DNA sequence: ACCTGAACACCGTTCAAGT
DNA sequence: ACCTGAACACCGTTCAAGT
């Protein structure tokens, strides 16, 4: 059985957070994580259940930090939209782990996902369907930008202006 | 040197297309591909350069088939938007391989990417920046839908209606 | 209580060797 | 001309064994 309370567990969480931000999702391997803690990969399993536990923890941190950043932003829709873009570009790997792989709903704190969703509904001030469309617009913009799908000479500041105007 | 002309190469392309659609991007391994052709994985390298050649080929097919589907749709913005969603949901793995991993621009036919981009600009009838925002909206919607980010009880038909109204 | 080596079933890729 | 076995450097995970 994994010891789910020990201080080692906290060090694993901290190391996985660093490793994700430094090397990205593809660099977050159990062996690389163990190396960083100067132990061998099998030893990790005495403290955590499996890799999904690490992923779920990082998804939870991502949602939480993202929520804080959006709340902190000025209350205009434009300020909120730019905060969305700003946070995602500053934390691309954390953003990726929350949206590009399945969200491990059973293993993140209850209400965390709804908290972020409700935040977007509050901002738009309209119904759920409209809020979802606005969220998709923000997400699509940062996803395509991070993936390098826009041409190098694209004026993305202007694209975001047009996007905010569409809301 | 890889034999880049042989009939075997065409059979590899066909098999990789089937394998992607059946098992998804994670199931598209060189060993699984070789199994399907009743050869061993190392033999693939006598016909193709590397796995990226297969991925580039599938990205090219994805962009091409997607373009055809959008062109075929009725010419209203609503019809085009629904065609976008319809094609992506009918070909989720082909959609994923063109947008969720880096586009291998050096290895797909020149102009293919621009062709699809121009298609979206034609539809919106406005400038590049506006077209990019519209594209991001469509992409964000299907990406979040395929990833299962919307709640099960979400009315996505209505969400798309709101999205089309925003354009 | 904590960590390890060896193992299993995977992955992309190389290369000398066989027909 | 075409295919293969063995190998290399990876991956997540299990388990008996060591301290």
XYZ file of N, CA, C and O (backbone and C1' of nucleotides) in Angstrom, chain A residues 28-31 42 45 50-51, chain D residues 10-17:
88
model
N 7.244 14.506 -18.589
C 6.812 14.093 -17.247
C 6.702 12.574 -17.165
O 5.614 12.017 -17.219
N 7.842 11.907 -17.080
C 7.831 10.445 -16.966
C 8.163 10.063 -15.531
O 8.785 10.829 -14.785
N 7.741 8.880 -15.139
C 7.966 8.416 -13.775
C 9.464 8.296 -13.489
O 9.926 8.566 -12.381
N 10.220 7.883 -14.496
C 11.664 7.754 -14.307
C 12.331 9.110 -14.119
O 13.189 9.288 -13.259
N 10.470 2.691 -9.205
C 9.553 1.837 -8.430
C 9.262 2.376 -7.028
O 8.185 2.122 -6.483
N 6.008 4.329 -6.133
C 4.736 3.638 -5.903
C 4.483 3.283 -4.439
O 3.446 2.728 -4.108
N -0.489 5.773 -8.637
C -0.071 5.618 -10.031
C 0.162 7.000 -10.648
O 0.010 8.017 -9.968
N 0.523 7.030 -11.910
C 0.821 8.303 -12.572
C -0.410 9.206 -12.645
O -0.297 10.430 -12.590
P 17.635 7.163 -22.909
O 16.447 6.202 -22.446
C 15.287 6.735 -21.855
C 14.074 6.499 -22.748
C 12.801 6.267 -21.933
O 12.268 7.523 -21.536
C 12.940 4.729 -23.769
P 11.684 7.611 -20.032
O 10.274 6.891 -20.142
C 9.335 7.339 -21.106
C 8.153 6.384 -21.125
C 7.664 5.950 -19.757
O 6.754 6.923 -19.255
C 7.818 4.075 -21.221
P 6.464 6.992 -17.675
O 5.470 5.768 -17.443
C 4.164 5.799 -17.995
C 3.388 4.587 -17.531
C 3.188 4.514 -16.015
O 1.882 4.018 -15.737
C 4.394 2.606 -16.748
P 1.346 3.861 -14.227
O 1.885 2.419 -13.817
C 1.437 1.281 -14.558
C 2.091 0.037 -14.012
C 2.039 -0.112 -12.479
O 1.134 -1.174 -12.191
C 4.127 -0.794 -13.417
P 0.824 -1.644 -10.688
O 1.771 -2.927 -10.543
C 1.718 -3.933 -11.541
C 2.591 -5.106 -11.134
C 2.501 -5.486 -9.649
O 2.402 -6.895 -9.574
C 4.755 -5.100 -10.245
P 1.930 -7.613 -8.217
O 3.212 -8.452 -7.782
C 4.229 -8.771 -8.734
C 5.511 -9.159 -8.004
C 5.356 -9.294 -6.478
O 6.180 -10.343 -6.029
C 7.018 -7.755 -6.936
P 5.664 -11.299 -4.817
O 7.007 -12.075 -4.448
C 7.840 -12.581 -5.495
C 9.295 -12.237 -5.228
C 9.784 -12.603 -3.822
O 11.047 -13.258 -3.917
C 10.187 -10.300 -4.250
P 11.740 -13.847 -2.598
O 12.820 -12.719 -2.253
C 13.697 -12.265 -3.279
C 14.486 -11.090 -2.753
C 14.963 -11.249 -1.323
O 16.392 -11.495 -1.329
C 14.097 -9.055 -1.740
